[in-house]
CSV table of C-alpha atoms in Angstrom, one decimal:
chain,number,residue,atom,x,y,z
W,16,MET,CA,6.2,80.5,91.3
W,17,SER,CA,7.1,79.9,87.4
W,18,VAL,CA,7.9,76.5,86.1
W,19,ALA,CA,11.7,77.3,86.0
W,20,GLN,CA,12.1,78.3,89.5
W,21,GLN,CA,13.3,76.0,92.3
W,22,PRO,CA,10.4,74.3,94.3
W,23,SER,CA,9.7,75.8,97.8
W,24,ARG,CA,8.4,74.4,101.0
W,25,SER,CA,5.4,75.7,103.1
W,26,GLN,CA,5.7,75.7,106.8
W,27,SER,CA,4.2,72.2,107.0
W,28,GLY,CA,7.1,70.9,104.8
W,29,ALA,CA,5.0,70.2,101.6
W,30,LEU,CA,6.7,70.9,98.2
W,31,THR,CA,4.8,73.5,96.0
W,32,GLY,CA,7.0,73.7,93.1
W,33,SER,CA,7.3,71.9,89.8
W,34,GLU,CA,8.9,68.9,91.6
W,35,GLY,CA,6.4,68.6,94.4
W,36,ARG,CA,4.6,65.4,95.3
W,37,LEU,CA,1.2,67.0,96.0
W,38,GLY,CA,1.3,69.8,93.5
W,39,THR,CA,3.2,69.7,90.2
W,40,VAL,CA,3.2,71.8,87.2
W,41,ALA,CA,1.4,70.0,84.3
W,42,GLY,CA,1.8,72.7,81.6
W,43,ALA,CA,1.1,76.3,81.0
W,44,GLY,CA,-1.8,77.4,83.2
W,45,ALA,CA,-2.4,73.9,84.6
W,46,TRP,CA,-1.4,72.1,87.7
W,47,LEU,CA,-1.5,68.5,89.0
W,48,TRP,CA,-3.1,67.6,92.4
W,49,GLY,CA,-2.8,63.8,93.1
W,50,GLY,CA,-2.3,63.0,89.4
W,51,ARG,CA,-5.4,65.2,88.2
W,52,ALA,CA,-5.2,68.4,86.4
W,53,ALA,CA,-6.8,71.6,87.8
W,54,CYS,CA,-6.9,75.1,86.6
W,55,ALA,CA,-4.0,77.3,88.0
W,56,PRO,CA,-4.8,80.2,90.4
W,57,GLN,CA,-4.0,83.7,89.5
W,58,GLN,CA,-1.1,85.1,91.3
W,59,ARG,CA,-2.2,87.6,93.9
W,60,GLU,CA,-1.2,88.7,97.2
W,61,SER,CA,-2.5,86.4,99.9
W,62,ARG,CA,-3.3,86.8,103.7
W,63,TRP,CA,-0.5,84.3,104.7
W,64,GLY,CA,3.0,84.4,103.3
W,65,SER,CA,3.3,80.6,103.0
W,66,GLY,CA,1.1,77.6,102.2
W,67,PHE,CA,-0.2,75.8,99.0
W,68,GLY,CA,-0.3,78.2,96.3
W,69,TRP,CA,-4.0,77.7,95.2
W,70,GLY,CA,-5.2,77.4,98.9
W,71,ARG,CA,-4.4,81.1,99.7
W,72,THR,CA,-7.3,83.5,100.8
W,73,GLN,CA,-7.5,86.3,98.4
W,74,ARG,CA,-7.4,89.9,99.6
W,75,PRO,CA,-10.2,91.9,97.9
W,76,TRP,CA,-8.4,95.2,98.9
W,77,GLY,CA,-5.0,94.0,97.5
W,78,PRO,CA,-2.8,96.5,96.2
W,79,SER,CA,-2.0,94.8,92.9
W,80,GLY,CA,-4.9,96.5,91.0
W,81,GLY,CA,-8.4,97.8,91.2
W,82,PRO,CA,-11.7,96.0,90.4
W,83,THR,CA,-11.3,96.3,86.7
W,84,GLU,CA,-7.9,94.5,86.7
W,85,ARG,CA,-9.2,91.9,89.0
W,86,SER,CA,-12.4,91.1,86.9
W,87,THR,CA,-10.3,91.0,83.8
W,88,ARG,CA,-8.0,88.5,85.4
W,89,THR,CA,-10.8,86.6,86.6
W,90,ALA,CA,-12.4,86.5,83.2
W,91,SER,CA,-9.2,85.5,81.4
W,92,GLY,CA,-8.6,82.7,83.9
W,93,GLY,CA,-12.1,81.4,83.5
W,94,MET,CA,-11.9,81.2,79.8
W,95,ARG,CA,-8.6,79.2,80.0
W,96,CYS,CA,-10.3,77.0,82.6
W,97,SER,CA,-13.3,76.3,80.3
W,98,LEU,CA,-11.1,75.6,77.4
W,99,ARG,CA,-8.9,73.2,79.4
W,100,LEU,CA,-12.1,71.5,80.7
W,101,TRP,CA,-13.5,71.0,77.1
W,102,VAL,CA,-10.3,69.6,76.0
W,103,LEU,CA,-10.4,67.1,78.9
W,104,LEU,CA,-13.9,66.1,78.2
W,105,ALA,CA,-13.1,65.5,74.5
W,106,SER,CA,-10.1,63.3,75.3
W,107,LEU,CA,-12.2,61.3,77.6
W,108,ALA,CA,-15.0,60.8,74.9
W,109,LEU,CA,-12.4,59.7,72.6
W,110,LEU,CA,-10.9,57.4,75.1
W,111,PHE,CA,-14.3,55.9,75.7
W,112,LEU,CA,-15.2,55.5,71.9
W,113,THR,CA,-11.6,53.7,71.4
W,114,SER,CA,-12.4,51.4,74.3
W,115,LEU,CA,-15.9,50.6,73.0
W,116,LEU,CA,-14.5,49.7,69.6
W,117,PHE,CA,-11.8,47.6,71.1
W,118,SER,CA,-14.5,45.8,73.2
W,119,LEU,CA,-16.6,45.2,70.3
W,120,SER,CA,-13.7,43.7,68.5
W,121,LEU,CA,-13.0,41.3,71.3
W,122,ARG,CA,-16.7,40.3,71.4
W,123,GLY,CA,-16.9,39.7,67.7
W,124,GLY,CA,-18.3,43.0,66.4
W,125,PRO,CA,-19.1,43.7,62.9
W,126,GLY,CA,-16.6,42.3,60.2
W,127,LEU,CA,-16.3,42.7,56.6
W,128,SER,CA,-19.5,43.1,54.6
W,129,TYR,CA,-19.3,39.5,53.2
W,130,LEU,CA,-19.3,38.0,56.6
W,131,GLU,CA,-22.4,37.3,58.5
W,132,SER,CA,-23.1,39.3,61.6
W,133,PRO,CA,-21.0,37.7,64.6
W,134,GLU,CA,-22.6,36.4,67.9
W,135,TRP,CA,-21.3,36.5,71.4
W,136,GLU,CA,-18.3,34.4,72.0
W,137,SER,CA,-16.7,33.2,75.2
W,138,ARG,CA,-13.0,33.5,75.6
W,139,GLN,CA,-12.5,31.5,78.6
W,140,VAL,CA,-11.5,28.2,77.2
W,141,LYS,CA,-8.5,25.8,77.3
W,142,LEU,CA,-5.5,26.8,75.5
W,143,VAL,CA,-4.3,23.6,74.2
W,144,PRO,CA,-4.7,19.9,75.4
W,145,ASN,CA,-2.4,19.1,78.5
W,146,TYR,CA,-0.6,22.4,78.2
W,147,ALA,CA,1.0,22.1,81.5
W,148,GLY,CA,1.6,18.3,81.4
W,149,SER,CA,5.1,16.7,81.1
W,150,HIS,CA,6.0,14.4,78.3
W,151,LYS,CA,7.9,11.2,79.3
W,152,LEU,CA,7.9,7.9,77.6
W,153,VAL,CA,8.4,5.1,80.1
W,154,SER,CA,9.0,1.4,79.4
W,155,ALA,CA,7.6,-1.4,81.3
W,156,GLU,CA,10.8,-1.8,83.3
W,157,GLY,CA,10.6,2.0,84.4
W,158,ASN,CA,13.4,3.3,82.2
W,159,GLN,CA,12.9,6.3,79.9
W,160,GLN,CA,12.3,5.1,76.3
W,161,LYS,CA,13.6,6.9,73.1
W,162,THR,CA,11.0,8.9,71.3
W,163,CYS,CA,12.5,8.2,67.8
W,164,ALA,CA,14.9,6.1,65.8
W,165,CYS,CA,17.4,8.9,65.2
W,166,ASN,CA,20.7,9.0,67.1
W,167,HIS,CA,19.7,12.2,68.8
W,168,CYS,CA,15.9,12.7,69.4
W,169,VAL,CA,14.4,16.2,70.1
W,170,GLY,CA,11.7,14.5,72.4
W,171,ASP,CA,14.1,12.6,74.6
W,172,PRO,CA,13.7,13.8,78.1
W,173,GLY,CA,16.5,13.9,80.6
W,174,VAL,CA,19.2,15.3,78.2
W,175,SER,CA,18.9,18.9,79.4
W,176,ASP,CA,17.0,20.2,82.4
W,177,TRP,CA,16.9,23.7,80.9
W,178,PHE,CA,15.1,22.3,77.8
W,179,ASP,CA,12.8,20.1,79.7
W,180,GLU,CA,11.6,22.9,82.0
W,181,SER,CA,10.3,24.8,78.9
W,182,TYR,CA,9.5,22.4,76.3
W,183,GLU,CA,5.8,21.3,75.9
W,184,PRO,CA,5.4,18.7,73.2
W,185,ASP,CA,1.7,18.6,73.4
W,186,ILE,CA,1.0,22.1,72.2
W,187,SER,CA,0.1,22.0,68.5
W,188,PRO,CA,1.9,24.4,66.1
W,189,VAL,CA,-0.9,24.3,63.9
W,190,TRP,CA,-4.2,25.9,64.3
W,191,THR,CA,-7.0,23.6,63.6
W,192,ARG,CA,-10.8,22.9,64.3
W,193,ASP,CA,-9.9,21.1,67.4
W,194,ASN,CA,-8.1,24.2,68.9
W,195,ILE,CA,-10.1,26.8,67.2
W,196,GLN,CA,-10.8,28.8,70.3
W,197,LEU,CA,-8.0,30.8,72.1
W,198,SER,CA,-7.8,31.5,75.9
W,199,SER,CA,-8.4,35.2,76.6
W,200,ASP,CA,-4.5,35.9,77.5
W,201,VAL,CA,-3.5,34.3,74.1
W,202,TYR,CA,-6.2,36.4,72.1
W,203,TYR,CA,-5.6,39.6,73.7
W,204,TRP,CA,-1.9,39.3,73.1
W,205,TRP,CA,-2.3,38.1,69.6
W,206,VAL,CA,-4.6,41.0,68.5
W,207,MET,CA,-2.4,43.6,69.7
W,208,LEU,CA,0.5,42.3,67.8
W,209,GLN,CA,-0.8,44.5,64.8
W,210,PRO,CA,-4.0,46.3,66.1
W,211,GLN,CA,-6.8,46.7,63.7
W,212,PHE,CA,-9.5,49.4,63.9
W,213,LYS,CA,-12.0,47.4,62.2
W,214,PRO,CA,-13.1,44.4,64.3
W,215,HIS,CA,-13.9,41.0,63.1
W,216,SER,CA,-15.4,37.8,64.6
W,217,ILE,CA,-12.5,35.3,65.0
W,218,GLN,CA,-14.8,32.4,65.1
W,219,GLN,CA,-16.5,33.2,62.0
W,220,VAL,CA,-13.4,34.0,60.1
W,221,LEU,CA,-11.9,30.6,61.1
W,222,GLN,CA,-15.0,28.7,60.2
W,223,ARG,CA,-15.2,30.2,56.7
W,224,LEU,CA,-11.4,29.5,56.3
W,225,PHE,CA,-11.8,25.8,57.2
W,226,GLN,CA,-14.3,25.5,54.4
W,227,VAL,CA,-11.5,26.4,52.1
W,228,ILE,CA,-8.5,24.6,53.7
W,229,PRO,CA,-8.2,21.4,55.9
W,230,GLY,CA,-9.0,22.0,59.4
W,231,HIS,CA,-6.8,19.3,61.0
W,232,SER,CA,-3.1,18.8,61.8
W,233,PRO,CA,-1.1,16.6,59.6
W,234,TYR,CA,1.3,15.7,62.2
W,235,GLY,CA,1.1,12.7,64.4
W,236,SER,CA,2.5,11.8,67.9
W,237,TRP,CA,6.1,10.5,68.7
W,238,ASP,CA,7.1,7.2,67.1
W,239,PRO,CA,10.0,5.1,68.5
W,240,ALA,CA,10.4,3.6,65.1
W,241,ARG,CA,10.5,6.9,63.2
W,242,CYS,CA,13.2,9.2,62.3
W,243,LEU,CA,11.8,12.4,60.8
W,244,ARG,CA,14.7,14.6,59.9
W,245,CYS,CA,14.1,18.3,59.2
W,246,ALA,CA,16.2,21.2,57.8
W,247,VAL,CA,15.4,24.5,59.0
W,248,VAL,CA,16.8,26.9,56.3
W,249,GLY,CA,17.2,30.5,57.2
W,250,ASN,CA,17.9,33.4,54.9
W,251,SER,CA,21.4,34.4,56.2
W,252,GLY,CA,24.1,35.6,53.7
W,253,ASN,CA,26.4,33.2,55.5
W,254,LEU,CA,24.9,30.4,53.3
W,255,ARG,CA,26.8,31.7,50.2
W,256,GLY,CA,29.7,29.4,49.2
W,257,THR,CA,28.7,26.5,51.7
W,258,ARG,CA,27.7,24.0,49.2
W,259,TYR,CA,25.0,22.7,51.6
W,260,GLY,CA,22.5,22.3,49.0
W,261,SER,CA,22.8,18.4,48.7
W,262,VAL,CA,22.8,18.0,52.5
W,263,ILE,CA,19.6,20.2,52.8
W,264,ASP,CA,17.8,18.4,50.0
W,265,GLY,CA,18.5,15.0,52.0
W,266,HIS,CA,16.0,15.8,54.8
W,267,THR,CA,12.5,14.6,55.1
W,268,TYR,CA,11.1,18.1,55.7
W,269,ILE,CA,12.8,21.1,54.3
W,270,MET,CA,11.4,24.4,55.9
W,271,ARG,CA,12.1,27.9,54.4
W,272,ILE,CA,10.9,31.5,55.3
W,273,ASN,CA,9.6,34.3,53.3
W,274,LEU,CA,11.0,35.1,50.1
W,275,ALA,CA,13.9,32.4,50.1
W,276,PRO,CA,14.6,31.9,46.5
W,277,THR,CA,16.2,28.7,45.5
W,278,VAL,CA,16.6,29.1,41.6
W,279,GLY,CA,20.2,30.1,41.1
W,280,TYR,CA,21.3,29.3,44.6
W,281,GLU,CA,20.7,25.5,44.4
W,282,GLU,CA,24.3,24.7,45.2
W,283,ASP,CA,24.3,26.4,48.6
W,284,VAL,CA,20.6,26.3,49.7
W,285,GLY,CA,19.2,23.2,47.9
W,286,SER,CA,16.4,23.0,45.4
W,287,HIS,CA,13.6,21.1,47.3
W,288,THR,CA,11.0,22.6,49.8
W,289,THR,CA,8.3,20.9,51.9
W,290,HIS,CA,7.2,23.7,54.0
W,291,HIS,CA,7.1,27.4,53.2
W,292,PHE,CA,6.3,29.9,56.0
W,293,MET,CA,5.1,33.5,55.0
W,294,TYR,CA,2.7,36.1,56.1
W,295,PRO,CA,0.4,37.8,53.5
W,296,GLU,CA,2.9,40.8,52.8
W,297,SER,CA,5.7,38.2,51.9
W,298,ALA,CA,3.5,35.6,50.3
W,299,LYS,CA,4.4,34.1,46.8
W,300,ASN,CA,3.1,31.3,44.7
W,301,LEU,CA,4.5,28.0,45.5
W,302,ALA,CA,5.1,24.7,43.7
W,303,ALA,CA,2.8,21.8,44.0
W,304,ASN,CA,3.0,19.6,47.2
W,305,VAL,CA,4.7,22.2,49.2
W,306,SER,CA,2.9,23.2,52.4
W,307,PHE,CA,2.2,26.9,52.7
W,308,VAL,CA,2.3,27.8,56.6
W,309,LEU,CA,0.6,31.2,57.1
W,310,VAL,CA,2.1,33.0,60.0
W,311,PRO,CA,-1.0,35.3,61.0
W,312,PHE,CA,-0.5,38.6,62.9
W,313,LYS,CA,-3.9,39.7,62.8
W,314,THR,CA,-7.5,38.4,61.9
W,315,LEU,CA,-7.3,40.4,58.6
W,316,ASP,CA,-4.4,37.8,57.7
W,317,LEU,CA,-6.9,34.9,57.9
W,318,LEU,CA,-9.6,36.9,56.0
W,319,TRP,CA,-6.7,37.4,53.2
W,320,ILE,CA,-5.8,33.8,52.9
W,321,THR,CA,-9.6,32.8,52.5
W,322,SER,CA,-10.0,35.5,49.9
W,323,ALA,CA,-6.7,34.7,48.1
W,324,LEU,CA,-7.7,31.1,47.8
W,325,SER,CA,-11.3,31.9,46.7
W,326,THR,CA,-12.9,35.3,45.7
W,327,GLY,CA,-9.6,37.6,45.6
W,328,GLN,CA,-11.6,40.3,47.5
W,329,ILE,CA,-8.6,41.6,49.5
W,330,ARG,CA,-5.6,43.3,47.9
W,331,PHE,CA,-4.4,45.4,50.7
W,332,THR,CA,-3.6,45.0,54.5
W,333,TYR,CA,-1.2,47.7,55.6
W,334,ALA,CA,0.7,47.0,52.3
W,335,PRO,CA,-0.3,45.6,49.0
W,336,VAL,CA,-0.8,41.9,48.9
W,337,LYS,CA,-1.4,39.1,46.3
W,338,GLN,CA,-5.1,39.2,45.1
W,339,PHE,CA,-4.9,35.4,44.2
W,340,LEU,CA,-2.5,32.8,45.6
W,341,ARG,CA,-1.4,29.8,43.7
W,342,VAL,CA,-0.7,27.0,46.3
W,343,ASP,CA,-2.0,23.6,47.2
W,344,LYS,CA,-5.1,24.2,49.2
W,345,ASP,CA,-4.9,20.9,50.7
W,346,LYS,CA,-1.5,21.5,52.2
W,347,VAL,CA,-2.2,25.1,53.6
W,348,GLN,CA,-1.7,25.3,57.4
W,349,ILE,CA,-2.0,28.1,59.9
W,350,PHE,CA,0.3,28.9,62.5
W,351,ASN,CA,-1.3,28.6,65.9
W,352,PRO,CA,-1.4,32.0,68.0
W,353,ALA,CA,-1.2,30.0,71.2
W,354,PHE,CA,2.2,28.3,69.9
W,355,PHE,CA,3.4,31.9,69.0
W,356,LYS,CA,2.7,33.1,72.5
W,357,TYR,CA,4.2,30.0,74.0
W,358,ILE,CA,7.6,30.8,72.2
W,359,HIS,CA,7.4,34.2,73.2
W,360,ASP,CA,6.7,33.3,77.0
W,361,ARG,CA,8.8,30.2,77.5
W,362,TRP,CA,11.8,30.4,75.0
W,363,THR,CA,12.4,34.2,74.0
W,364,ARG,CA,11.2,35.3,77.4
W,365,HIS,CA,9.7,38.5,76.0
W,366,HIS,CA,13.0,39.8,74.5
W,367,GLY,CA,11.8,41.8,71.6
W,368,ARG,CA,8.1,42.5,70.8
W,369,TYR,CA,7.7,39.1,69.5
W,370,PRO,CA,9.9,36.2,68.1
W,371,SER,CA,11.2,36.4,64.6
W,372,THR,CA,9.8,34.4,62.0
W,373,GLY,CA,13.1,32.1,62.1
W,374,MET,CA,12.5,31.6,65.5
W,375,LEU,CA,8.9,30.5,65.1
W,376,VAL,CA,9.9,28.0,62.4
W,377,LEU,CA,12.7,26.7,64.3
W,378,PHE,CA,10.3,25.8,67.2
W,379,PHE,CA,7.8,24.5,64.9
W,380,ALA,CA,10.2,22.1,63.7
W,381,LEU,CA,11.2,21.0,67.3
W,382,HIS,CA,7.6,20.1,67.9
W,383,VAL,CA,6.9,18.1,64.7
W,384,CYS,CA,10.3,16.6,64.0
W,385,ASP,CA,12.6,14.0,65.5
W,386,GLU,CA,15.9,15.5,64.3
W,387,VAL,CA,16.4,19.1,63.5
W,388,ASN,CA,19.4,20.7,61.5
W,389,VAL,CA,19.8,24.4,61.2
W,390,PHE,CA,21.2,26.4,58.2
W,391,GLY,CA,21.5,29.9,57.3
W,392,PHE,CA,20.8,31.5,60.8
W,393,GLY,CA,22.9,34.4,62.1
W,394,ALA,CA,25.5,36.7,60.8
W,395,ASP,CA,28.3,35.9,58.4
W,396,ASN,CA,31.9,35.5,59.4
W,397,ARG,CA,32.4,39.3,59.1
W,398,GLY,CA,29.5,40.0,61.5
W,399,ASN,CA,27.1,41.2,58.7
W,400,TRP,CA,23.4,40.4,58.9
W,401,HIS,CA,22.0,40.0,55.1
W,402,HIS,CA,20.2,37.8,53.0
W,403,TYR,CA,22.0,35.3,50.6
W,404,TRP,CA,20.3,36.8,47.6
W,405,GLU,CA,21.3,40.2,48.4
W,406,GLN,CA,24.3,41.9,46.7
W,407,ASN,CA,24.6,44.4,49.6
W,408,ARG,CA,26.1,42.4,52.5
W,409,TYR,CA,25.8,45.5,54.8
W,410,SER,CA,22.0,45.8,54.8
W,411,GLY,CA,21.3,44.1,58.0
W,412,GLU,CA,17.6,44.6,57.9
W,413,PHE,CA,16.8,42.1,60.5
W,414,ARG,CA,18.6,43.9,63.2
W,415,LYS,CA,17.6,47.4,62.0
W,416,THR,CA,13.9,46.8,62.8
W,417,GLY,CA,14.2,46.7,66.6
W,418,VAL,CA,11.2,44.3,66.9
W,419,HIS,CA,13.4,41.2,67.5
W,420,ASP,CA,16.2,40.7,69.8
W,421,ALA,CA,18.6,39.0,67.4
W,422,ASP,CA,21.3,38.5,69.9
W,423,TYR,CA,19.1,36.8,72.6
W,424,GLU,CA,17.7,34.6,69.8
W,425,ALA,CA,21.3,33.8,68.8
W,426,GLN,CA,22.0,32.7,72.3
W,427,ILE,CA,18.9,30.4,72.4
W,428,ILE,CA,20.1,28.6,69.1
W,429,GLU,CA,23.6,28.2,70.8
W,430,ARG,CA,22.1,26.7,73.9
W,431,LEU,CA,19.8,24.4,72.1
W,432,ALA,CA,22.8,23.2,70.1
W,433,LYS,CA,24.9,22.5,73.3
W,434,ALA,CA,21.8,20.7,74.8
W,435,GLY,CA,21.9,18.3,71.7
W,436,LYS,CA,18.5,19.3,70.5
W,437,ILE,CA,19.6,20.9,67.2
W,438,THR,CA,22.7,20.8,64.9
W,439,VAL,CA,23.8,24.1,63.6
W,440,PHE,CA,25.6,24.0,60.2
W,441,HIS,CA,27.7,27.1,60.2
W,442,GLY,CA,28.1,29.3,57.2
W,443,LYS,CA,30.8,31.5,55.9
């Protein structure tokens, strides 16, 4: 029976055609039996008129040809079978080598030439302190106490059940010496965001990095006497003409993302910056006293920041990167992959491959600030997605990538605003 024909049933009721459960056509000259490929039989007359195609008893005296014809068919079928077996064996060998290389990367295989040979590392470690714990400040009278001195505090429990169910204030957004190790599920998820062929020892990379930058978090715990106000400034074109500049500059922390130019746009976006979130391919030099927060997607990003602040050996990841970076070394911070996955699991709920950088920065602020105000997120009033410094308002690169779910993230921002956890300053 050819592939284009309808499936037929044997006397036992089993399908033998291309749609059969037991036997399916896998390609030219190949069949599948229980999910495994087998060489297809030669079509010859059988002793019985029905049954599984390859289980028929061949008639040596069949009228379809003499001994020469039968031997030719057998030789041709044998050659095709041998070729398919060699292809199958080669595929299995390639799969084995790929698995071996990936296994070596997870165990700290050989890294770049200027790193020492890695040693065996255990991945079964705690994610962060008190990851599953609840956060409630209770006074001596048993009443819930405010977590800050602002009018509306991010950390105040009991305001929104939806927020309290997902919010974990004890998870650190910064990767430090204290949480240098990652649990296996976080590690495997993170290294597959941008898989690398050449494995690196994550422990060695971080130990070398923390010789160049501080290995501690600059953020403390909640203080009822404090009101730390933060502005999270996105890059949306809806900032044009808003005159939000002075409002933005009035915050304690002002967080910006990727390129985010301010010169020439001060009236709408402000002129001050305290935190700038970037990855290697978007990195730029920063003014003094600005914290560069690296958002790493792979171990090579950690190698790059070490190199860019010291030897300048790395000039390329998957794209050209700055050989040297002029930033304040004492203010460099590394975004914690465990915090990255926490946002992906708890908040964006696996919508998109991973959260956008804007969403990462927003939740960074929600875990270090008392009050969070949001500017420059979402489309403009015409529904266009573009950057405020672009002349083409119809570019919409954020929505074109397909990596992030912009609509779902917009719903999260709206829900956070309704819960009183953030204030959104709408643009034009």
